[in-house]
mmCIF file of C-alpha atoms in Angstrom:
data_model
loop_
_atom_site.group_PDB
_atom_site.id
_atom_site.type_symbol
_atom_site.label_atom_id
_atom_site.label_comp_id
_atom_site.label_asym_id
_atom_site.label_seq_id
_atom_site.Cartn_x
_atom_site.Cartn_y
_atom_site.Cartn_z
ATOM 1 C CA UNK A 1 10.112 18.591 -15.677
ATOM 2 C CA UNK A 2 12.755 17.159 -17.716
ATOM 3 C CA UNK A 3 12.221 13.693 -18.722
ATOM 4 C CA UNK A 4 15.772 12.636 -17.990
ATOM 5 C CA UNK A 5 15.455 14.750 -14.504
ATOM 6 C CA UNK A 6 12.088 12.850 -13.886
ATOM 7 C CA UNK A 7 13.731 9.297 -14.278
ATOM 8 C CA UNK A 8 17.160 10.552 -12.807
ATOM 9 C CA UNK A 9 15.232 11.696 -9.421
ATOM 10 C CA UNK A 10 12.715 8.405 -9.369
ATOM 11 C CA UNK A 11 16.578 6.369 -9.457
ATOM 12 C CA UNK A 12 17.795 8.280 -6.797
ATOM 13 C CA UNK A 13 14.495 8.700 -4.547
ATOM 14 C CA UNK A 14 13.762 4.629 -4.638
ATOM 15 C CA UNK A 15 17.191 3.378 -4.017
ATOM 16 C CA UNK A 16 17.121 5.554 -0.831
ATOM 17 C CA UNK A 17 14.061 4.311 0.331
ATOM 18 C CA UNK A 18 15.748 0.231 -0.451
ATOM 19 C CA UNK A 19 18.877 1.225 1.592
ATOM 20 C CA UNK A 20 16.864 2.475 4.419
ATOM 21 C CA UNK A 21 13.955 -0.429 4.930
ATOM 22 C CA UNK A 22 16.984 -3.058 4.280
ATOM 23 C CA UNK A 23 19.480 -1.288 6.305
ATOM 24 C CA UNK A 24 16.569 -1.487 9.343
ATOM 25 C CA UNK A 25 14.988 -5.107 8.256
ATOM 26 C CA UNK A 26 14.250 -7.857 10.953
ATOM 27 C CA UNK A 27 16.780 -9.774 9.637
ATOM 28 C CA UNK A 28 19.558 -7.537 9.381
ATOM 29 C CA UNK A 29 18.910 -6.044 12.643
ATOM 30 C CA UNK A 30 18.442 -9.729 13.829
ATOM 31 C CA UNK A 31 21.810 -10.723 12.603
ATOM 32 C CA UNK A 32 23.890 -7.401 13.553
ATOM 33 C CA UNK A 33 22.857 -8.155 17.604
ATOM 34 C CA UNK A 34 23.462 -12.541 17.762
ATOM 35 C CA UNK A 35 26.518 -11.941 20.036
ATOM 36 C CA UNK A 36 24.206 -9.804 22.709
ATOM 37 C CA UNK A 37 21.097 -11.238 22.687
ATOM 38 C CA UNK A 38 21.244 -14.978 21.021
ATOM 39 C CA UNK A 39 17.166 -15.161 21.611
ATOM 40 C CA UNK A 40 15.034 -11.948 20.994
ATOM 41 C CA UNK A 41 16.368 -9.269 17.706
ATOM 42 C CA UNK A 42 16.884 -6.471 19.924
ATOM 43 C CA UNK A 43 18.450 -5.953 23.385
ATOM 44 C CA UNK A 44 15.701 -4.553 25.205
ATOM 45 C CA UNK A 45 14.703 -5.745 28.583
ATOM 46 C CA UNK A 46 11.328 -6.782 29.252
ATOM 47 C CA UNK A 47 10.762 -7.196 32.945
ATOM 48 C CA UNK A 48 8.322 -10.776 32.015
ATOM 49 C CA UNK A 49 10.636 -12.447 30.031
ATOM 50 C CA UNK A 50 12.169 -14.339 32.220
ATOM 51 C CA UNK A 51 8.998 -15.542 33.804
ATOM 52 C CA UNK A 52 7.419 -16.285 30.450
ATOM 53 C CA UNK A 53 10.545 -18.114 29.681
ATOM 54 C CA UNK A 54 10.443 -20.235 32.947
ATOM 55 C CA UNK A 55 6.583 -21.062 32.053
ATOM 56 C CA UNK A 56 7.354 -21.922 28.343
ATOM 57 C CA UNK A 57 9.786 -24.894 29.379
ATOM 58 C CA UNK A 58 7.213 -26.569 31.669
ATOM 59 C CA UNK A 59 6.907 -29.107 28.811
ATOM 60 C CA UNK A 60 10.647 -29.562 28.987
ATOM 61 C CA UNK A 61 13.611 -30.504 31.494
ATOM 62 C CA UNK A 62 12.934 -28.553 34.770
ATOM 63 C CA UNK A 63 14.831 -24.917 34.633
ATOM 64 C CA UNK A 64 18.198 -25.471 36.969
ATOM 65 C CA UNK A 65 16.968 -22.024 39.216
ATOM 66 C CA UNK A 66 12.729 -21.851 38.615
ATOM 67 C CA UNK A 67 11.013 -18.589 38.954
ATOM 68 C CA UNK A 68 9.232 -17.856 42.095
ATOM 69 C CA UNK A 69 5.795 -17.523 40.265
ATOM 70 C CA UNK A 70 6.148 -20.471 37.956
ATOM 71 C CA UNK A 71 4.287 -22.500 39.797
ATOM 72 C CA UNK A 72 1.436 -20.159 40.044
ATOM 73 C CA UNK A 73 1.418 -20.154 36.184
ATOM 74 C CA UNK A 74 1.772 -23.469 35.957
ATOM 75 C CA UNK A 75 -1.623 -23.715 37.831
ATOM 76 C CA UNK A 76 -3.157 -21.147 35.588
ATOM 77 C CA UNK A 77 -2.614 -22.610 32.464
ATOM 78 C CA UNK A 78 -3.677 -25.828 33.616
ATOM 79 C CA UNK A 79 -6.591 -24.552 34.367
ATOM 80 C CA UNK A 80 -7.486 -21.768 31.564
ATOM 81 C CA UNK A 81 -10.039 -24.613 29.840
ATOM 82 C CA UNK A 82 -11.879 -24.983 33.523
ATOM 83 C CA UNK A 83 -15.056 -23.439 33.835
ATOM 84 C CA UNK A 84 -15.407 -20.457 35.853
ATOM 85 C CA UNK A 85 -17.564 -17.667 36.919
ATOM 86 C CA UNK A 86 -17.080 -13.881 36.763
ATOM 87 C CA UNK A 87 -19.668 -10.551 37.286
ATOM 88 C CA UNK A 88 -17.997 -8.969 34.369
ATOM 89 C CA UNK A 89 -19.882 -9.046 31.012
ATOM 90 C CA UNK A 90 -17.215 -8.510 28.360
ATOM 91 C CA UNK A 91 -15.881 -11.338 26.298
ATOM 92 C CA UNK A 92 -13.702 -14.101 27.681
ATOM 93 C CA UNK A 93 -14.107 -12.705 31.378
ATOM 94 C CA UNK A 94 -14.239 -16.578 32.836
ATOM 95 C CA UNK A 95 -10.662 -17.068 30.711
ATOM 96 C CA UNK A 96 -7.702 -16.720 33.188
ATOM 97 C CA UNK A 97 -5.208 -17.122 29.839
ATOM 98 C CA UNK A 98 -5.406 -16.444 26.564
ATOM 99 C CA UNK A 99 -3.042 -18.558 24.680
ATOM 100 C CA UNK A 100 -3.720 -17.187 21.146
ATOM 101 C CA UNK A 101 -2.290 -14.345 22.304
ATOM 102 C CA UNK A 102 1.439 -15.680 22.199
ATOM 103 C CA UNK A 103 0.293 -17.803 19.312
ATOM 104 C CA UNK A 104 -0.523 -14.059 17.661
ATOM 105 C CA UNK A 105 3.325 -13.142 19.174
ATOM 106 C CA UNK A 106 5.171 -15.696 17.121
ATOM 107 C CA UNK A 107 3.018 -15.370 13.905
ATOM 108 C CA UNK A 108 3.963 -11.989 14.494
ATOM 109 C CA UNK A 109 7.268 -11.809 14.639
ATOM 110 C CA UNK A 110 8.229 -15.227 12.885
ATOM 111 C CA UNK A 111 6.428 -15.003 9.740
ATOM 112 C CA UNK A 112 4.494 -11.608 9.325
ATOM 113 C CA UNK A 113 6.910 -9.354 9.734
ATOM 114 C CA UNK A 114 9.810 -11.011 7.785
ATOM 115 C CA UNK A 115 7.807 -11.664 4.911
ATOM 116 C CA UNK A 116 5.606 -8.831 5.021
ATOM 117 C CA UNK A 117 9.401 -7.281 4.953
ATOM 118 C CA UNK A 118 10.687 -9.418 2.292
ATOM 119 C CA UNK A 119 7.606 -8.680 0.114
ATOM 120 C CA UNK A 120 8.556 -4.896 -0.062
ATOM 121 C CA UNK A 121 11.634 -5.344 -0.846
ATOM 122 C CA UNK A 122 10.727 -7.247 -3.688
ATOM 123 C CA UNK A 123 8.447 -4.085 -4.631
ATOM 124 C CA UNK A 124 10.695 -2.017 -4.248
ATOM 125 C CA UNK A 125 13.732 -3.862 -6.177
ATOM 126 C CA UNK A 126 11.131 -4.323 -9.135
ATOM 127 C CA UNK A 127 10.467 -0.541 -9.073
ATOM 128 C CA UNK A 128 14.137 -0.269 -9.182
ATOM 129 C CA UNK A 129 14.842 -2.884 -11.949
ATOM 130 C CA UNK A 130 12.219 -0.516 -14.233
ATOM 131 C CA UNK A 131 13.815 1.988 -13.449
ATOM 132 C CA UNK A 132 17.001 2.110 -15.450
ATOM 133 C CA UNK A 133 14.502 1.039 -18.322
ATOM 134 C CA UNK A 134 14.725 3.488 -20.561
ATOM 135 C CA UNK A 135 11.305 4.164 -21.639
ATOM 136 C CA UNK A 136 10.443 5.970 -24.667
ATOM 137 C CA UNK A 137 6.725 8.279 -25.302
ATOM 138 C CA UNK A 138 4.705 6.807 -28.297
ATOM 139 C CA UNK A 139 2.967 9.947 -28.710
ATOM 140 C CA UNK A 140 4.387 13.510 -29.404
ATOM 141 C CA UNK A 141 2.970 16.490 -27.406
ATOM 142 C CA UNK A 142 0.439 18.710 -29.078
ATOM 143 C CA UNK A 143 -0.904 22.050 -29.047
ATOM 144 C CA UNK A 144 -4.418 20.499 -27.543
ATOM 145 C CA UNK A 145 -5.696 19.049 -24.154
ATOM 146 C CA UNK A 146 -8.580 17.362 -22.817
ATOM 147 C CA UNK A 147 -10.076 17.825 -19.632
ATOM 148 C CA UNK A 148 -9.670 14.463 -18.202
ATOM 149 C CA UNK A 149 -10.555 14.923 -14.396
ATOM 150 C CA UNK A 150 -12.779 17.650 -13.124
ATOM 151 C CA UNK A 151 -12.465 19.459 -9.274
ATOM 152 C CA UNK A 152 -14.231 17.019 -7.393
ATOM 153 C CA UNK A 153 -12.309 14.023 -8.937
ATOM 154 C CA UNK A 154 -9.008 15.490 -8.351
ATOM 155 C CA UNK A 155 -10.301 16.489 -5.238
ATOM 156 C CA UNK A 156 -11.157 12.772 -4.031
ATOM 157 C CA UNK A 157 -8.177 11.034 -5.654
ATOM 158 C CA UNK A 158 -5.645 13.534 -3.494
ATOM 159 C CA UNK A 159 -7.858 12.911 0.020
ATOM 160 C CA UNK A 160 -7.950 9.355 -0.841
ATOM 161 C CA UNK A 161 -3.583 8.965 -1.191
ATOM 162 C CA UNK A 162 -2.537 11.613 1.606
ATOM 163 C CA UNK A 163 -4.593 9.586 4.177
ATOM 164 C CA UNK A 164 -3.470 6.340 2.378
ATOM 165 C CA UNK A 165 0.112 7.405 2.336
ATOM 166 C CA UNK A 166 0.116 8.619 6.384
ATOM 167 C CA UNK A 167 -1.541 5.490 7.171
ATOM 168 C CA UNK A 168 0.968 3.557 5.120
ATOM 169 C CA UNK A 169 4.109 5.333 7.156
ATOM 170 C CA UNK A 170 2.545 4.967 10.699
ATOM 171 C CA UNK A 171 1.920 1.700 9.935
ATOM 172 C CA UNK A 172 5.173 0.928 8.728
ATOM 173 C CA UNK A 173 6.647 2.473 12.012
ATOM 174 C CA UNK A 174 4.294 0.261 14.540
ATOM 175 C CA UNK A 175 4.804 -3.108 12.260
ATOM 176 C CA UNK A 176 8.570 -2.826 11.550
ATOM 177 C CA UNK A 177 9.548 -0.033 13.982
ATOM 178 C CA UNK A 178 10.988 -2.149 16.672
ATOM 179 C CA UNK A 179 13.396 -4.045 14.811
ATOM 180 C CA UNK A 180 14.203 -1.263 12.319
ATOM 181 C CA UNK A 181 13.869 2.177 14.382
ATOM 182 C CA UNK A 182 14.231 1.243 17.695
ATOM 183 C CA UNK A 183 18.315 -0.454 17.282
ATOM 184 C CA UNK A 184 18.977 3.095 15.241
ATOM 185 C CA UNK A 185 16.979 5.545 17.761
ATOM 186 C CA UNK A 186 16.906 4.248 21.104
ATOM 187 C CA UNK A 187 13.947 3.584 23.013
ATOM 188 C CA UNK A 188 13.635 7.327 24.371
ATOM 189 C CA UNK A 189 12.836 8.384 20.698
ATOM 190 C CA UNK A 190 11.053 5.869 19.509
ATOM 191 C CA UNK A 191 8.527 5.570 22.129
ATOM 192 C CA UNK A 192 6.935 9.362 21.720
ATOM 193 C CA UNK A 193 7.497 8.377 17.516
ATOM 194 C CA UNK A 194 5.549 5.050 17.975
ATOM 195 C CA UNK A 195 3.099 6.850 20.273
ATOM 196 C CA UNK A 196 2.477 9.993 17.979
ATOM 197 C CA UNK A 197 2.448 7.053 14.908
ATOM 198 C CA UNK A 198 -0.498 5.015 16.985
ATOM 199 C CA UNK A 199 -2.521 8.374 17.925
ATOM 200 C CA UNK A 200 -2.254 9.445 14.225
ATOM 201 C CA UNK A 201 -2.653 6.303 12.808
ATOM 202 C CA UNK A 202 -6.142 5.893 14.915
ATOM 203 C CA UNK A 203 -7.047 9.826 13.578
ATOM 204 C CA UNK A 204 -6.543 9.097 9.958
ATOM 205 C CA UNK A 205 -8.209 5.536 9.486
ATOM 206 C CA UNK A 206 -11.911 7.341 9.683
ATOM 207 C CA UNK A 207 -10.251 10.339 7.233
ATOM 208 C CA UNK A 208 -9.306 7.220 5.089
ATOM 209 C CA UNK A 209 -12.694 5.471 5.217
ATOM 210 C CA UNK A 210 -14.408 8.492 4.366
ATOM 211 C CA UNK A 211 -11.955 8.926 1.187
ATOM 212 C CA UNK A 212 -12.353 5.429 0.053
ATOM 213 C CA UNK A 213 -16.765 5.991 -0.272
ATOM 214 C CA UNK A 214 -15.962 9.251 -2.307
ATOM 215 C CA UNK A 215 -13.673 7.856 -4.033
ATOM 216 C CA UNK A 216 -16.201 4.697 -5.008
ATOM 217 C CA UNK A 217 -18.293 6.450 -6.121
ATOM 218 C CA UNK A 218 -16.028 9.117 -8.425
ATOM 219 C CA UNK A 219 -14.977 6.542 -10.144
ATOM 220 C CA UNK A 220 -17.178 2.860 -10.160
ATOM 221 C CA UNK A 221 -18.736 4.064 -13.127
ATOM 222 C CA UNK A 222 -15.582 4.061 -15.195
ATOM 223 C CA UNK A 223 -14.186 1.492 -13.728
ATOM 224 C CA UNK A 224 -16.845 -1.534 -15.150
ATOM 225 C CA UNK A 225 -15.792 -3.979 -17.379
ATOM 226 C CA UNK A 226 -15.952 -4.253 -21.248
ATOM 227 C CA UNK A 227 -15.733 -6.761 -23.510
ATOM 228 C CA UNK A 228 -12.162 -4.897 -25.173
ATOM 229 C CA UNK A 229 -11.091 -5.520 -21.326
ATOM 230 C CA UNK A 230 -10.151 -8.848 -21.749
ATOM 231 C CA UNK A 231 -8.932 -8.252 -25.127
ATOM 232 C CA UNK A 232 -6.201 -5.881 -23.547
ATOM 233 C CA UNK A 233 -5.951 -8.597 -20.352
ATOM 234 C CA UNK A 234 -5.182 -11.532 -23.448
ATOM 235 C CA UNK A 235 -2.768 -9.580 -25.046
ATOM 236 C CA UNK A 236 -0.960 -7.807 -22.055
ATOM 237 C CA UNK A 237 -1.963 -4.733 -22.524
ATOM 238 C CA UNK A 238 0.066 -4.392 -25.723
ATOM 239 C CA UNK A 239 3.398 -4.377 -23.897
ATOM 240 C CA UNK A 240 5.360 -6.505 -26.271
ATOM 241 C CA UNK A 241 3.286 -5.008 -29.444
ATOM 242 C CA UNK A 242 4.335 -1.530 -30.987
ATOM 243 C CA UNK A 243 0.925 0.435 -30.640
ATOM 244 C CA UNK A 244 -1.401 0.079 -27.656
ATOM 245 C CA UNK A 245 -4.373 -1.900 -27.483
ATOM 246 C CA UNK A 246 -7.676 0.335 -27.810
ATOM 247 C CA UNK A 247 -8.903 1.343 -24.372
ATOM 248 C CA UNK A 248 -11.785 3.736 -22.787
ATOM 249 C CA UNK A 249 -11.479 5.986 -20.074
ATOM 250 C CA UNK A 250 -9.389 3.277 -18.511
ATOM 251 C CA UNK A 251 -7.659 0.617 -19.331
ATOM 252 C CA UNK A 252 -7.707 -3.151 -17.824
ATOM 253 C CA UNK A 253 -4.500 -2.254 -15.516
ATOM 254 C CA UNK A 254 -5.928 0.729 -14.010
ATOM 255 C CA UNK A 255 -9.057 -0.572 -13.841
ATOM 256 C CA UNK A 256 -7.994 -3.805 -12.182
ATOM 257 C CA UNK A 257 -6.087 -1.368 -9.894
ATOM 258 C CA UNK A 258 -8.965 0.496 -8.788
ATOM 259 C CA UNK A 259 -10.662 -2.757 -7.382
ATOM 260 C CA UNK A 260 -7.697 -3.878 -6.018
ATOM 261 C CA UNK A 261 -8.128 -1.097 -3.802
ATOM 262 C CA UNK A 262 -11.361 -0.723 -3.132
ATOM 263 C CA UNK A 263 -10.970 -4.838 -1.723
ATOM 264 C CA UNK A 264 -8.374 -3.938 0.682
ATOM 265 C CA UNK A 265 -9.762 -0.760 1.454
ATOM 266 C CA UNK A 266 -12.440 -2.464 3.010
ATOM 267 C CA UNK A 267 -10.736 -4.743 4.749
ATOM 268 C CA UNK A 268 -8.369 -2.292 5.943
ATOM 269 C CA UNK A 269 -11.270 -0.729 7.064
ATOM 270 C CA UNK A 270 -13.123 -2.972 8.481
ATOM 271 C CA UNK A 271 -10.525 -4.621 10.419
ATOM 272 C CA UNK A 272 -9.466 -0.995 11.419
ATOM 273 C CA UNK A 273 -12.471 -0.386 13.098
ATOM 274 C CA UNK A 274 -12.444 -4.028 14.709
ATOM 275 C CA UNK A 275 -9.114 -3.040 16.371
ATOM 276 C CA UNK A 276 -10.201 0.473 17.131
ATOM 277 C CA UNK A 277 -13.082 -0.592 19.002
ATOM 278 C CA UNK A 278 -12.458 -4.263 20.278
ATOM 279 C CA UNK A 279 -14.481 -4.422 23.117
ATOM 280 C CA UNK A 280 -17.362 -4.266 20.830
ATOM 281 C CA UNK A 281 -15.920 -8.086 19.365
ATOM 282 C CA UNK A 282 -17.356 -11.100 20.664
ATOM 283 C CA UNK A 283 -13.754 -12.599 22.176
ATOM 284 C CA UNK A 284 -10.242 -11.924 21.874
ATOM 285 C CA UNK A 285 -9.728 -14.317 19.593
ATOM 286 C CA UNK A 286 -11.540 -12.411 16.628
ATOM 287 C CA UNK A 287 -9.365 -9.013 17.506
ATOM 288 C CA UNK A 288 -6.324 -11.144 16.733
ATOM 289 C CA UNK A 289 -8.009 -12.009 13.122
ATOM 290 C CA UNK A 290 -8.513 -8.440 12.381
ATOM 291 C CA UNK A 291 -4.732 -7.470 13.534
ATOM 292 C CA UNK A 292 -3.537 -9.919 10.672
ATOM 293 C CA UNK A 293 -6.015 -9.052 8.360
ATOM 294 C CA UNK A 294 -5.318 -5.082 8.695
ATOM 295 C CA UNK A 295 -1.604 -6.226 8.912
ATOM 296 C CA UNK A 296 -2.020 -8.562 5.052
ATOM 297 C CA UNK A 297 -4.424 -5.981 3.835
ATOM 298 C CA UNK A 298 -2.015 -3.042 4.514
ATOM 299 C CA UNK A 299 1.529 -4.541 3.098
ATOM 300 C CA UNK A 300 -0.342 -5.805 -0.260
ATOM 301 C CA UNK A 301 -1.996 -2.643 -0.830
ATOM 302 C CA UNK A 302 1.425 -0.926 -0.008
ATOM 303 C CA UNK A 303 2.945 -2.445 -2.582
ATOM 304 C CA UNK A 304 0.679 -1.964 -5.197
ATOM 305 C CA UNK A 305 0.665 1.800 -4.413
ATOM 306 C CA UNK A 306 4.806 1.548 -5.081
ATOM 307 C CA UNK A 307 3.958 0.178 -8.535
ATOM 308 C CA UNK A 308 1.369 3.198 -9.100
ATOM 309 C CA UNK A 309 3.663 5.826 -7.793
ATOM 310 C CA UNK A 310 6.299 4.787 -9.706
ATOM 311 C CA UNK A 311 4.117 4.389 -13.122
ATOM 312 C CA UNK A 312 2.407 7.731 -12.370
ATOM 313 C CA UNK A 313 6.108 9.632 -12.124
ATOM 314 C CA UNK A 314 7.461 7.836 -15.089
ATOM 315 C CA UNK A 315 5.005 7.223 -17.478
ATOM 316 C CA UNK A 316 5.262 10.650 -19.939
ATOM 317 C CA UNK A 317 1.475 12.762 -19.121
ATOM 318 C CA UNK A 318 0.324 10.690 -16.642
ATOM 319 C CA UNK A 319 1.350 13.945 -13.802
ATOM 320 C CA UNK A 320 -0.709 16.182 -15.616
ATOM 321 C CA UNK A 321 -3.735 13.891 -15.449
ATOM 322 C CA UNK A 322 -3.965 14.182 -11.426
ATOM 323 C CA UNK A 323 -2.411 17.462 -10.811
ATOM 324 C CA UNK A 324 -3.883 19.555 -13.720
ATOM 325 C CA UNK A 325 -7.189 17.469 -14.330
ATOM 326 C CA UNK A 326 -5.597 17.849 -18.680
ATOM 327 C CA UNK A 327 -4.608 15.580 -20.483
ATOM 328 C CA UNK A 328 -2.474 15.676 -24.052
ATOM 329 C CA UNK A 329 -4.510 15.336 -27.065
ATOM 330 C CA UNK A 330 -2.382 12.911 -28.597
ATOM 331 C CA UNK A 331 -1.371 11.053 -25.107
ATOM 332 C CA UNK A 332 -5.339 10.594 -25.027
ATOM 333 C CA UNK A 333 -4.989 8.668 -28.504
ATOM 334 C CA UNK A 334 -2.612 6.483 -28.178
ATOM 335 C CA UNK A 335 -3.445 5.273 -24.837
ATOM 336 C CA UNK A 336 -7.205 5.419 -24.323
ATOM 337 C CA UNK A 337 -8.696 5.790 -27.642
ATOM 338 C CA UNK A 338 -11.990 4.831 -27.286
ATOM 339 C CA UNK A 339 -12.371 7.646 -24.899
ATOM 340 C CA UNK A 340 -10.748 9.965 -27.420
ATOM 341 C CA UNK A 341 -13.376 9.382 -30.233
ATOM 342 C CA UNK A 342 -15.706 10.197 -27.685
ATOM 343 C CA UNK A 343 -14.219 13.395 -26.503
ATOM 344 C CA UNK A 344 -13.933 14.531 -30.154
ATOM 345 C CA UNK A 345 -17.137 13.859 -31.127
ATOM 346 C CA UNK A 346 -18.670 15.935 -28.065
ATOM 347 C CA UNK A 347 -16.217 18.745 -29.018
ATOM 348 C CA UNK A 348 -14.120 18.716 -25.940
ATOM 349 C CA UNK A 349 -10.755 19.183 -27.467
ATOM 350 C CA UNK A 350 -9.470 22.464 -26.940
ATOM 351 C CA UNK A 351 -6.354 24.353 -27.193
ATOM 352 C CA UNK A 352 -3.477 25.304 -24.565
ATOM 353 C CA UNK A 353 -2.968 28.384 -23.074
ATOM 354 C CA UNK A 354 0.788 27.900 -23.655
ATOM 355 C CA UNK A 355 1.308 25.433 -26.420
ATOM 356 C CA UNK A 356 3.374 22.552 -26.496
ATOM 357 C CA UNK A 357 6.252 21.377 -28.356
ATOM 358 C CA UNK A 358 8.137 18.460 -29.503
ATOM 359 C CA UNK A 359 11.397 17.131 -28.981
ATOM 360 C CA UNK A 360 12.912 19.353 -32.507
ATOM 361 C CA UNK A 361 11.062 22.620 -31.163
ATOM 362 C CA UNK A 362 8.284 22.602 -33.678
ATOM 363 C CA UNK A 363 4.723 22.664 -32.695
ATOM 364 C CA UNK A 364 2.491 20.205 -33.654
ATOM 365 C CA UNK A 365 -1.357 19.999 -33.565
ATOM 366 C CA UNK A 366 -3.473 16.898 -32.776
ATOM 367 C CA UNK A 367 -4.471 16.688 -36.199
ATOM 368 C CA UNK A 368 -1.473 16.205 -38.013
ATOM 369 C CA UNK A 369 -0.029 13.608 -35.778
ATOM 370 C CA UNK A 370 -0.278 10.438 -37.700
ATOM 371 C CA UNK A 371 -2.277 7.251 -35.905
ATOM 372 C CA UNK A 372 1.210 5.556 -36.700
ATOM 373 C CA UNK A 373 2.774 8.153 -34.189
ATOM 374 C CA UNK A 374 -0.233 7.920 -31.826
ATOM 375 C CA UNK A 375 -0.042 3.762 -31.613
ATOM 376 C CA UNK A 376 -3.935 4.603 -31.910
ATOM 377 C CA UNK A 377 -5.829 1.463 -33.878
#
């Protein structure tokens, strides 16, 4: 694909997806509905709202018209921290009330969810920002590749970001659904689409574990630090210098990458499994815990994934790593060129089947690209 084309569609594609999540966000559809409903973001009824509301002001100046069961509540809660007896065996059967559970409500909806938001928007609007760099290749196609990913690996890396990527959406739909679908939708709709999202959601986290081993294990070997790691870290990865810094298989950003998200992979799953099967926790009070860690976990590693995305569609022979398994012969030089020393020594350069060309037309093998064209040191 066209270089121009590439960058033109990337604009285009990620401005969409900005104008969507902010047209939807908690505090736009917050602000758009103050004249209906002053105290919750969206006008839909909930049948114990006004009895909640009733219970909440027991601190306060008595309600001019109290609920009917207010008392009764009133009662409970006074009495949540009494001890009591039950023949059930699960956790907190003696507990008549859970307050963490409203606790979990506000933290929910008062600090999670807008700054979960407002974090990928910030993704996003960086993503956009780079963008309308223009970015130019430091390398000029040859007429020679290098396997750089076998079967297997290509394999594992695909399994590993269409489960991550399903989870991601569905996610996205039961966090930020309410405030963002549900004002655009109706509730009809988006109960069956936060339904289906929940069902699949629970059917993909195992698909996703599973990915996440075999995809440990691909690539932890490639993925250990070396002493020109920090030397890349120091300098920034050569970003402000004209030739890249010397690098292996990879570098420290996609190495640094790769534990990123292994870490939140395993919280992700972890927690996943904690919510999945809750009765198996020892109190109610942990199954909140795992909510906001899945919920953390999950926007973090969602943004990060924006920042690969977009690097992996703009960054010239990056798509061919990861949908071909070849690499360039010169894009190995210049950017991992430890790796390329390697390759050629081992004799695992070979030529296309259809060869390349530059940007005049004119063919030009690995050898008689310069190191001042490659950036390699």
């Amino acid at each position: 694909m066209n270089v121009a084309v590439r960058h033109g569609l990337i604009q285009i594609l990620v401005v969409i997806a900005c104008l969507l999540l902010f047209a939807g966000s908690p505090v736009h559809a917050q602000s758009s509905q103050d004249d209906k409903a002053p105290v919750s973001p969206i006008d839909v009824p909930n049948p114990g709202a006004e009895l909640w509301n009733a219970v909440r002001e027991r601190g306060g100046a008595e309600p001019t018209q109290q609920h009917p069961l207010t008392a009764i509540w009133e009662d409970v809660l006074q009495q949540q921290d009494t001890a009591a007896k039950s023949q059930a065996r699960s956790a907190d059967a003696t507990s008549m009330i859970n307050a963490s559970g409203d606790q979990w409500r506000q933290l929910r909806r008062e600090q999670l969810i807008p700054y979960g938001g407002a974090l990928l928007l910030l993704s996003l609007a960086i993503v956009i920002g780079l963008s309308f760099v223009k970015r130019t290749a430091h390398y000029s196609e040859s007429d020679m590749i290098i396997r750089r990913f076998k079967v297997p690996s290509l394999v594992g890396h695909w399994l590993m970001a269409g489960s991550m990527l399903f989870l991601a959406f569905t996610g996205l739909v039961l966090l930020f659904g309410r405030f963002t679908l549900l004002p655009l939708t109706g509730s009809d709709f988006f109960s069956a689409f936060a339904s289906a999202s929940k069902e699949g959601h629970d059917l993909f986290g195992p698909i996703f574990t599973f990915a996440l081993i075999i995809f440990f294990f691909q690539f932890v070997s490639k993925n250990m630090l070396h002493y020109r790691d920090f030397v890349w870290m120091a300098r920034l990865g050569g970003l402000f210098e004209k030739k890249p810094l010397k690098a292996g298989f990879f570098n420290f950003g996609e190495k640094t990458l790769f534990w990123l998200v292994i870490f939140f992979g395993i919280a992700l799953s972890v927690s996943g499994f904690a919510i999945l099967f809750q009765n198996l926790l020892p109190g109610r009070d942990l199954m909140l815990l795992a909510t906001l860690v899945h919920a953390v976990s999950a926007i973090l590693l969602i943004c990060l994934v924006i920042g690969h995305i977009f690097m992996a569609l703009s960054t010239k022979g990056t798509m061919d790593a990861i949908t071909t398994g070849d690499v360039d012969a010169n894009w190995t030089k210049a950017d991992h060129s430890v790796w390329y020393e390697q390759m050629k020594e081992a004799g695992h350069i070979r030529k296309r089947i259809a060869h390349a060309s530059d940007d005049a037309g004119k063919e030009i093998p690995v050898a008689e690209v310069s190191a001042e064209q490659t950036g390699a040191s």
